[in-house]
Coordinates of C-alpha atoms in Angstrom, one line a residue:
X1 CA 20.3 14.7 27.1
X2 CA 16.9 14.0 26.7
X3 CA 17.6 10.6 25.3
X4 CA 19.9 8.2 24.9
X5 CA 20.1 4.9 23.0
X6 CA 22.0 2.5 24.5
X7 CA 23.7 -0.1 23.3
X8 CA 23.0 -0.1 19.3
X9 CA 24.9 -1.1 16.6
X10 CA 25.6 2.2 15.4
X11 CA 26.3 2.2 11.1
X12 CA 27.4 5.9 11.1
X13 CA 25.9 6.3 7.0
X14 CA 30.1 6.7 5.9
X15 CA 30.2 3.3 4.5
X16 CA 32.7 2.7 7.6
X17 CA 32.7 -0.4 10.2
X18 CA 29.9 -0.4 12.5
X19 CA 30.5 -0.4 16.3
X20 CA 28.5 -0.8 19.3
X21 CA 27.8 2.4 21.0
X22 CA 25.3 4.8 23.4
X23 CA 24.4 7.8 21.5
X24 CA 23.2 10.7 23.3
X25 CA 20.1 13.4 21.8
X26 CA 19.6 17.0 22.9
X27 CA 17.5 19.2 21.7
X28 CA 16.5 17.5 18.1
X29 CA 20.8 17.1 17.4
X30 CA 22.7 14.1 18.0
X31 CA 25.3 15.7 21.2
X32 CA 27.3 12.4 21.9
X33 CA 28.4 9.1 20.3
X34 CA 30.3 6.9 22.9
X35 CA 31.8 3.5 22.2
X36 CA 31.9 1.0 24.0
X37 CA 33.6 0.9 26.9
X38 CA 34.1 4.3 27.1
X39 CA 31.8 7.0 30.0
X40 CA 28.5 6.5 29.6
X41 CA 26.0 8.6 29.1
X42 CA 23.1 9.3 31.0
X43 CA 19.5 11.0 30.1
X44 CA 16.4 11.6 31.1
X45 CA 15.0 8.8 28.7
X46 CA 17.1 5.8 27.8
X47 CA 16.2 3.2 25.1
X48 CA 17.8 0.1 25.1
X49 CA 18.7 -0.7 21.8
X50 CA 20.8 -4.0 22.5
X51 CA 20.0 -6.5 19.4
X52 CA 19.2 -3.6 16.9
X53 CA 21.3 -1.0 14.3
X54 CA 21.0 2.5 14.6
X55 CA 21.5 4.2 11.5
X56 CA 20.7 8.0 10.1
X57 CA 17.7 8.2 8.7
X58 CA 16.8 6.9 5.3
X59 CA 16.5 9.8 2.2
X60 CA 14.5 8.5 -0.4
X61 CA 16.2 10.1 -3.5
X62 CA 13.4 10.2 -6.0
X63 CA 9.9 10.6 -4.1
X64 CA 5.9 11.1 -5.6
X65 CA 4.8 12.4 -2.0
X66 CA 3.8 15.7 -3.2
X67 CA 0.6 15.7 -2.4
X68 CA 0.7 12.7 0.1
X69 CA 2.6 14.4 2.4
X70 CA -0.1 17.4 2.8
X71 CA -3.2 14.9 3.0
X72 CA -2.1 12.0 4.9
X73 CA -0.6 13.0 8.4
X74 CA 0.1 9.4 9.0
X75 CA 2.3 8.9 5.9
X76 CA 3.3 5.7 7.1
X77 CA 4.3 4.4 3.8
X78 CA 7.3 5.6 4.3
X79 CA 7.7 6.8 7.6
X80 CA 7.7 2.9 8.5
X81 CA 10.2 2.3 6.3
X82 CA 13.0 4.8 8.0
X83 CA 12.4 7.2 5.8
X84 CA 13.0 10.8 7.3
X85 CA 13.7 12.9 4.0
X86 CA 11.7 12.4 0.7
X87 CA 12.7 14.5 -2.2
X88 CA 10.0 15.4 -4.9
X89 CA 9.3 17.4 -7.5
X90 CA 10.5 14.3 -9.6
X91 CA 10.0 14.0 -13.5
X92 CA 9.6 16.9 -14.5
X93 CA 6.3 17.3 -13.3
X94 CA 4.8 19.1 -9.9
X95 CA 2.6 21.6 -8.5
X96 CA 5.4 24.7 -8.7
X97 CA 5.5 27.1 -9.6
X98 CA 2.6 27.5 -11.1
X99 CA -0.1 30.1 -12.2
X100 CA -3.6 29.4 -12.6
X101 CA -4.1 27.4 -16.0
X102 CA -0.7 25.9 -15.3
X103 CA -1.8 24.2 -12.3
X104 CA -5.2 22.8 -13.2
X105 CA -4.0 21.2 -16.5
X106 CA -0.7 19.6 -14.4
X107 CA -3.1 18.7 -11.7
X108 CA -4.6 16.2 -15.0
X109 CA -1.4 15.7 -16.2
X110 CA 0.0 14.0 -13.3
X111 CA -3.3 12.4 -10.9
X112 CA -2.3 9.2 -11.8
X113 CA 1.2 9.8 -10.0
X114 CA -0.5 11.7 -6.6
X115 CA -4.2 11.9 -7.3
X116 CA -5.3 15.8 -7.1
X117 CA -7.0 15.8 -10.2
X118 CA -9.8 17.9 -10.9
X119 CA -12.7 17.5 -8.6
X120 CA -10.7 16.2 -5.8
X121 CA -10.7 18.7 -2.9
X122 CA -8.9 17.0 -0.6
X123 CA -5.7 19.4 -1.0
X124 CA -6.6 23.3 -0.9
X125 CA -3.9 24.3 -3.9
X126 CA -3.3 27.8 -2.5
X127 CA 0.4 27.9 -3.0
X128 CA 1.8 28.8 -6.4
X129 CA 5.3 29.8 -5.9
X130 CA 8.1 27.4 -4.9
X131 CA 8.7 29.0 -1.6
X132 CA 4.9 29.0 -1.1
X133 CA 4.7 24.7 -1.3
X134 CA 7.6 24.4 1.0
X135 CA 6.0 27.0 3.3
X136 CA 2.9 24.4 3.4
X137 CA 5.3 22.2 4.5
X138 CA 6.5 24.0 7.4
X139 CA 3.4 23.6 8.7
X140 CA 4.2 20.3 9.9
X141 CA 4.3 17.0 7.5
X142 CA 4.7 13.4 8.7
X143 CA 8.6 13.5 7.2
X144 CA 11.5 16.1 6.0
X145 CA 11.1 16.8 2.3
X146 CA 13.6 18.6 0.1
X147 CA 11.6 20.2 -3.5
X148 CA 13.2 19.9 -7.5
X149 CA 12.3 22.7 -9.8
X150 CA 9.8 20.9 -12.2
X151 CA 11.5 21.8 -15.7
X152 CA 8.2 20.4 -17.4
X153 CA 5.9 22.6 -15.5
X154 CA 8.4 25.3 -15.9
X155 CA 8.0 24.8 -19.9
X156 CA 4.2 24.8 -20.0
X157 CA 3.9 27.8 -17.3
X158 CA 5.5 29.5 -20.4
X159 CA 5.5 28.1 -23.3
X160 CA 1.9 25.8 -23.1
X161 CA 2.0 21.9 -24.7
X162 CA 4.2 23.3 -27.3
X163 CA 6.6 21.0 -29.2
X164 CA 8.8 23.5 -30.5
X165 CA 12.0 25.6 -29.2
X166 CA 11.7 28.8 -27.3
X167 CA 11.8 32.2 -28.4
X168 CA 14.9 33.5 -26.6
X169 CA 12.1 35.7 -23.8
X170 CA 10.5 32.5 -23.5
X171 CA 13.8 31.1 -22.8
X172 CA 14.7 33.8 -19.9
X173 CA 11.9 33.3 -18.9
X174 CA 11.5 29.8 -17.8
X175 CA 16.0 30.6 -16.7
X176 CA 14.3 33.6 -14.1
X177 CA 11.8 30.9 -13.1
X178 CA 14.5 28.0 -12.4
X179 CA 16.1 30.6 -10.3
X180 CA 13.4 31.7 -8.2
X181 CA 12.3 28.6 -7.3
X182 CA 16.5 27.8 -6.7
X183 CA 16.2 31.0 -4.6
X184 CA 13.6 30.1 -2.8
X185 CA 14.8 26.4 -1.0
X186 CA 15.0 24.2 -4.3
X187 CA 17.7 21.2 -4.6
X188 CA 17.6 21.3 -8.0
X189 CA 16.0 21.3 -11.1
X190 CA 14.1 17.8 -13.1
X191 CA 13.2 16.7 -16.0
X192 CA 10.4 14.4 -17.5
X193 CA 12.3 13.4 -20.6
X194 CA 9.4 11.0 -21.7
X195 CA 6.8 13.1 -20.4
X196 CA 5.0 16.1 -22.3
X197 CA 5.6 19.2 -22.1
X198 CA 9.3 18.6 -20.9
X199 CA 10.0 16.5 -23.3
X200 CA 9.9 19.0 -26.4
X201 CA 12.6 20.5 -24.7
X202 CA 16.3 20.6 -26.9
X203 CA 19.6 19.9 -25.3
X204 CA 20.6 23.2 -25.8
X205 CA 17.1 24.5 -23.5
X206 CA 18.1 21.9 -21.1
X207 CA 22.3 23.3 -21.3
X208 CA 21.3 27.1 -20.6
X209 CA 18.0 25.7 -17.3
X210 CA 20.9 23.5 -15.7
X211 CA 23.7 26.5 -15.8
X212 CA 21.3 28.4 -14.0
X213 CA 21.0 25.4 -11.8
X214 CA 25.1 25.6 -11.5
X215 CA 25.0 29.1 -10.5
X216 CA 23.0 28.4 -7.2
X217 CA 24.5 25.5 -6.4
X218 CA 21.7 23.0 -7.2
X219 CA 21.7 19.6 -9.3
X220 CA 20.5 18.4 -12.3
X221 CA 17.9 15.4 -12.2
X222 CA 16.6 14.0 -15.3
X223 CA 14.1 11.5 -16.5
X224 CA 15.9 10.2 -19.5
X225 CA 14.7 10.2 -22.7
X226 CA 14.5 6.5 -23.1
X227 CA 15.5 3.5 -20.6
X228 CA 14.9 1.1 -23.4
X229 CA 16.5 1.4 -27.3
X230 CA 18.3 4.4 -26.8
X231 CA 19.4 3.9 -23.0
X232 CA 23.1 4.2 -23.3
X233 CA 22.7 7.3 -26.2
X234 CA 20.7 9.4 -23.2
X235 CA 22.8 8.9 -20.5
X236 CA 25.7 9.6 -22.6
X237 CA 23.9 12.5 -24.0
X238 CA 22.6 13.7 -20.2
X239 CA 26.7 13.3 -18.7
X240 CA 27.9 15.5 -21.6
X241 CA 24.7 17.8 -21.4
X242 CA 26.1 18.2 -17.6
X243 CA 29.8 18.6 -18.1
X244 CA 28.8 21.1 -20.3
X245 CA 26.2 23.3 -18.1
X246 CA 29.0 22.6 -15.1
X247 CA 26.2 21.3 -13.4
X248 CA 25.9 18.2 -11.2
X249 CA 24.4 15.3 -12.3
X250 CA 21.8 12.9 -10.4
X251 CA 20.1 9.9 -12.7
X252 CA 16.7 9.2 -11.5
X253 CA 15.9 5.7 -11.5
X254 CA 19.2 4.8 -13.0
X255 CA 17.5 1.5 -15.0
X256 CA 18.4 -0.4 -18.2
X257 CA 14.9 -2.2 -19.1
X258 CA 13.1 -4.0 -21.8
X259 CA 14.8 -6.9 -23.4
X260 CA 17.4 -4.9 -25.5
X261 CA 19.0 -4.4 -22.5
X262 CA 19.0 -7.4 -21.3
X263 CA 22.5 -8.1 -18.9
X264 CA 23.9 -4.6 -20.1
X265 CA 24.3 -2.6 -17.2
X266 CA 28.1 -3.0 -17.1
X267 CA 28.1 -1.0 -20.0
X268 CA 26.3 2.1 -18.7
X269 CA 28.4 2.2 -15.5
X270 CA 31.7 2.4 -17.5
X271 CA 30.1 5.2 -19.2
X272 CA 29.8 6.6 -16.0
X273 CA 33.4 5.6 -14.9
X274 CA 34.9 7.2 -17.5
X275 CA 33.1 10.7 -16.5
X276 CA 33.5 10.1 -12.9
X277 CA 37.4 9.4 -13.8
X278 CA 37.4 12.7 -16.1
X279 CA 36.1 14.5 -13.1
X280 CA 32.5 14.7 -13.7
X281 CA 30.1 15.0 -10.6
X282 CA 27.9 12.2 -11.0
X283 CA 24.9 10.9 -8.5
X284 CA 22.5 8.1 -9.8
X285 CA 19.1 6.0 -7.5
X286 CA 17.3 3.2 -7.9
X287 CA 15.2 0.8 -6.6
X288 CA 15.3 -2.9 -5.6
X289 CA 12.8 -4.5 -7.9
X290 CA 12.2 -5.0 -11.6
X291 CA 9.2 -3.8 -12.8
X292 CA 8.5 -0.1 -13.2
X293 CA 5.8 2.2 -12.8
X294 CA 4.2 4.9 -14.7
X295 CA 0.9 6.2 -16.3
X296 CA -0.4 4.5 -19.1
X297 CA -0.9 7.7 -21.3
X298 CA 3.1 8.0 -20.6
X299 CA 3.4 5.5 -23.1
X300 CA 1.9 7.5 -26.0
X301 CA 4.4 9.0 -28.7
X302 CA 5.3 12.9 -27.8
X303 CA 3.2 14.4 -30.6
X304 CA -0.3 13.1 -29.6
X305 CA 0.2 14.8 -26.1
X306 CA 1.0 18.4 -27.5
X307 CA -1.3 20.6 -26.8
X308 CA -2.2 18.8 -23.2
X309 CA -4.2 16.6 -21.9
X310 CA -7.8 17.8 -23.4
X311 CA -6.3 17.5 -27.0
X312 CA -4.8 14.2 -26.1
X313 CA -8.4 12.8 -25.5
X314 CA -9.6 14.4 -28.4
X315 CA -6.6 12.4 -30.5
X316 CA -7.8 9.6 -28.6
X317 CA -11.6 9.3 -29.7
X318 CA -10.5 10.2 -33.3
X319 CA -10.4 6.9 -35.1
X320 CA -7.9 7.8 -37.9
X321 CA -5.3 9.3 -35.3
X322 CA -6.3 6.7 -32.8
X323 CA -4.8 4.1 -35.3
X324 CA -1.6 6.1 -36.0
X325 CA -1.1 6.5 -32.2
X326 CA -1.4 2.7 -32.4
X327 CA 0.9 1.7 -35.1
X328 CA 3.8 3.9 -33.2
X329 CA 3.2 1.9 -30.5
X330 CA 2.7 -1.4 -31.6
X331 CA 4.7 -1.7 -34.6
X332 CA 7.4 1.4 -34.4
X333 CA 8.0 2.0 -31.0
X334 CA 6.5 5.1 -29.3
X335 CA 9.0 7.2 -27.6
X336 CA 6.9 7.4 -24.6
X337 CA 7.4 3.8 -24.6
X338 CA 11.3 4.2 -25.3
X339 CA 11.8 3.7 -28.7
X340 CA 10.5 0.1 -28.3
X341 CA 7.2 -1.5 -29.6
X342 CA 4.8 -2.1 -26.4
X343 CA 4.2 -5.4 -25.1
X344 CA 1.0 -5.8 -23.8
X345 CA 1.4 -8.5 -21.9
X346 CA 3.8 -6.5 -19.7
X347 CA 1.2 -3.6 -19.0
X348 CA -0.5 -4.1 -15.8
X349 CA -3.0 -2.0 -14.9
X350 CA -2.3 -1.0 -11.1
X351 CA -5.0 2.4 -10.0
X352 CA -7.9 4.0 -12.2
X353 CA -9.6 7.0 -10.9
X354 CA -13.2 5.8 -12.3
X355 CA -14.7 3.1 -9.8
X356 CA -16.3 2.1 -13.2
X357 CA -12.8 0.3 -14.6
X358 CA -11.8 -1.2 -11.2
X359 CA -11.7 -4.9 -13.1
X360 CA -8.9 -4.2 -14.9
X361 CA -6.4 -3.8 -11.8
X362 CA -4.1 -6.5 -11.3
X363 CA -5.1 -7.9 -15.2
X364 CA -2.4 -7.4 -17.9
X365 CA -4.0 -5.0 -20.6
X366 CA -4.1 -8.1 -23.1
X367 CA -5.5 -10.2 -20.4
X368 CA -8.3 -8.0 -20.2
X369 CA -8.4 -7.6 -23.9
X370 CA -8.5 -11.5 -24.5
X371 CA -11.7 -11.4 -21.9
X372 CA -13.3 -9.2 -24.1
X373 CA -12.2 -10.6 -27.6
X374 CA -10.9 -7.6 -28.6
X375 CA -7.6 -5.7 -29.6
X376 CA -5.3 -4.7 -27.0
X377 CA -4.9 -1.3 -27.9
X378 CA -9.0 -1.6 -28.2
X379 CA -8.5 -2.1 -24.3
X380 CA -6.2 0.6 -23.6
X381 CA -7.8 3.1 -25.7
X382 CA -10.5 2.9 -23.8
X383 CA -9.1 3.3 -20.4
X384 CA -7.5 6.2 -21.5
X385 CA -10.6 7.5 -23.1
X386 CA -12.5 6.6 -19.5
X387 CA -10.2 7.3 -16.6
X388 CA -9.2 11.1 -18.3
X389 CA -5.5 9.8 -18.3
X390 CA -5.6 8.4 -14.4
X391 CA -4.6 5.1 -15.2
X392 CA -1.2 3.8 -13.7
X393 CA 0.1 1.0 -15.0
X394 CA 3.2 -0.9 -13.6
X395 CA 5.3 -2.1 -16.4
X396 CA 7.1 -5.5 -16.0
X397 CA 10.6 -4.6 -18.7
X398 CA 13.1 -4.6 -15.9
X399 CA 16.2 -7.8 -15.6
X400 CA 17.3 -8.7 -11.5
X401 CA 21.0 -8.9 -12.6
X402 CA 20.8 -5.3 -13.9
X403 CA 19.2 -4.0 -11.0
X404 CA 21.6 -5.5 -8.9
X405 CA 24.8 -4.6 -10.7
X406 CA 23.6 -1.2 -10.4
X407 CA 22.9 -0.5 -6.8
X408 CA 26.8 -2.3 -5.9
X409 CA 28.0 1.5 -7.9
X410 CA 30.3 3.5 -5.9
X411 CA 27.9 7.0 -6.4
X412 CA 24.2 4.5 -6.1
X413 CA 22.0 6.1 -3.7
X414 CA 18.3 4.6 -3.1
X415 CA 15.0 6.1 -4.4
X416 CA 11.4 4.0 -4.4
X417 CA 10.1 6.2 -7.3
X418 CA 6.9 5.3 -5.1
X419 CA 3.5 5.7 -6.6
X420 CA 1.2 5.6 -3.5
X421 CA -2.1 5.8 -5.8
X422 CA -4.2 2.9 -7.2
X423 CA -5.5 0.5 -5.8
X424 CA -3.1 -1.9 -6.2
X425 CA 0.5 0.6 -6.3
X426 CA 4.3 -0.6 -6.9
X427 CA 5.4 -2.1 -3.8
X428 CA 8.2 0.2 -4.1
X429 CA 6.3 2.9 -2.3
X430 CA 5.6 1.1 1.1
X431 CA 8.7 -1.2 1.1
X432 CA 12.0 0.0 -0.7
X433 CA 14.0 0.9 1.8
X434 CA 13.4 -2.6 4.3
X435 CA 13.5 -4.3 0.7
X436 CA 17.0 -3.2 0.6
X437 CA 18.3 -4.3 4.0
X438 CA 16.5 -7.4 4.1
X439 CA 16.8 -8.9 0.6
X440 CA 19.7 -7.7 -1.2
X441 CA 21.6 -7.0 2.4
X442 CA 21.2 -10.5 4.7
X443 CA 19.7 -12.8 2.1
X444 CA 21.9 -12.2 -1.1
X445 CA 25.1 -10.3 0.2
X446 CA 24.8 -7.9 -3.0
X447 CA 25.8 -5.3 -0.1
X448 CA 27.2 -5.0 3.2
X449 CA 25.0 -3.2 5.5
X450 CA 27.9 -0.5 6.2
X451 CA 27.4 0.1 2.3
X452 CA 23.7 -0.4 2.3
X453 CA 23.7 2.3 5.1
X454 CA 25.4 4.2 3.2
X455 CA 23.6 4.2 0.1
X456 CA 20.1 5.1 1.9
X457 CA 21.5 8.2 4.1
X458 CA 25.2 9.3 3.7
X459 CA 25.3 9.7 0.2
X460 CA 21.7 10.7 -0.5
X461 CA 22.5 13.8 2.6
X462 CA 26.1 15.0 0.4
X463 CA 24.3 15.2 -3.0
X464 CA 21.6 17.4 -1.2
X465 CA 23.9 19.5 0.3
X466 CA 22.8 18.9 3.5
X467 CA 26.0 18.9 6.1
X468 CA 24.3 18.2 9.2
X469 CA 22.0 14.8 7.9
X470 CA 23.0 12.0 7.0
X471 CA 25.6 10.9 9.7
X472 CA 25.1 9.4 12.9
X473 CA 28.1 12.4 14.2
X474 CA 27.8 15.0 16.9
X475 CA 26.1 18.0 15.7
X476 CA 24.5 16.5 13.7
X477 CA 20.4 16.2 13.5
X478 CA 18.5 13.4 15.5
X479 CA 17.2 12.2 12.0
X480 CA 17.3 8.3 12.8
X481 CA 15.8 4.6 12.0
X482 CA 16.7 1.5 14.5
X483 CA 15.7 -1.9 12.6
X484 CA 16.8 -5.0 13.3
X485 CA 19.1 -6.4 10.7
X486 CA 18.0 -10.5 11.4
X487 CA 14.0 -9.3 10.8
X488 CA 13.9 -6.7 9.0
X489 CA 12.1 -7.2 5.8
X490 CA 9.5 -5.2 3.6
X491 CA 5.9 -6.2 4.1
X492 CA 4.7 -4.8 0.7
X493 CA 4.7 -7.5 -2.6
X494 CA 2.7 -6.9 -5.6
X495 CA -0.1 -8.8 -4.6
X496 CA -0.4 -6.9 -1.1
X497 CA 1.7 -3.8 -1.8
X498 CA 0.1 -1.3 1.1
X499 CA 1.7 -3.7 4.2
X500 CA 4.1 -2.8 6.4
X501 CA 7.6 -3.5 7.1
X502 CA 8.9 -5.6 9.9
X503 CA 11.5 -5.6 12.0
X504 CA 11.7 -1.4 12.3
X505 CA 10.5 -0.3 15.7
X506 CA 11.3 3.4 15.6
X507 CA 12.0 6.1 13.4
X508 CA 13.1 10.3 15.3
X509 CA 13.2 13.1 13.0
X510 CA 14.7 15.6 14.9
X511 CA 14.7 13.2 18.5
X512 CA 11.2 13.0 17.8
X513 CA 9.7 9.7 17.2
X514 CA 7.9 9.2 14.9
X515 CA 7.5 5.5 14.7
X516 CA 7.7 4.3 18.4
X517 CA 7.9 0.4 19.0
X518 CA 6.3 -0.1 15.6
X519 CA 3.6 2.5 15.8
X520 CA 3.0 5.5 14.2
X521 CA 2.7 8.1 16.7
X522 CA 1.1 11.9 16.2
X523 CA 4.2 13.7 16.0
X524 CA 4.3 16.0 12.5
X525 CA 7.9 16.6 12.8
X526 CA 8.6 17.2 9.3
X527 CA 9.3 19.9 7.5
X528 CA 10.8 21.7 4.4
X529 CA 14.6 20.9 3.7
X530 CA 15.9 23.6 2.4
X531 CA 19.7 24.7 -0.1
X532 CA 21.3 26.9 2.2
X533 CA 20.7 28.4 5.9
X534 CA 17.0 27.4 6.8
X535 CA 18.3 23.5 6.2

């Protein structure tokens, strides 16, 4: 063996009982698992894992590291958590496929998520196809990555920012682009149905695209039209759509937020159980925190987003149009804010791009407005314009009871939805996986250790269609994490959101240490993970 990990508590990712065993690694794969009392293994290197749990590397089913992986070789935000695979291209907006015009627009639109806005030269955008982006990852990155074709970007490429149904030729072009992305290695398609321009797509359009996804063996991953006033209807509609299309479905950050949904997680799970019992193929992911995180511009009504970022800024500068936006946000309940009138006391600024706006970070919009002696919308409008839509926010609208209820479900997986940009990002970007293990396993007992590891490894690998990942089994890739079940914890907090976790001394990808003795090595073992032979 190249490496023998001796005496670990093996939690194999299946959800079955753990056991004490030695694990041998050869040429990047698990070569043997020998339980205590069986013939011992010999290797060129031995790691004493007494007191540690050994699990498959964790899979972040909802990541926003699309550019971070390319510009940050360290990427300890995820590697230190035991994450060995991230799923990118989320929420219907990312950087491939694209032409020059679309790429410039999408860079502006999601600069708050990923950086990379116009003028940010930290990444050379030298690709235009899904395959080209995946090829860039294959040069070597910190952790592995899979990719979803972003439906909003595809629509932008074909139809711009127009709020209308596609002509037949336009729909055919979108279907061809989705097919091309899947053929080049994407594992499915995402949508952002509260983000423009993806939210302009009707169910018929989405159904046709999902039929393409199904034919290529992928899955559909929607950010729903509502997580607030219309949440249950949005979930039910998506389940129907996927079943009509015959497409596997993965529900992104499947939360039930805002006051209208307090204590209603059980209703969502009843809906899903009925569909699962009827034969539907459904999974979901969540993060173990109550606040959400997005851009301030995402709260705007959909009509205000038509035409793209520069048109949005022009509307915000127009006093009459701005007042219409305010009424939609504060009185009616904008579709961008999930049909619920915005409570500016729950909207905390987590990051800005313009240094002159740094004083806003860490305060709610309501607090800054009070300090300035102005209406909250005046503060929000100024931020949107002066920061060119790049402001990120935390939205404190979740419910702990809902979080715990959903994470227990039989098709649940873990996803950080981690936005790494901003001076004070959501701690989920740096803490989701140890927070599951420390807070919800050891401290609260919401999940057993074996259940939690299955949610974070074996189950997501199965959803991704990766037959040689997600389990500690001979022949599987040696993507592994060793952690101390008694001490593992998220260091990241809302006050110190980039603090590293504790209790995770070793992380391996393809048998190579990316974290050793708690420190990041210089190993770049990550590559693209593509559905099919190359995965």
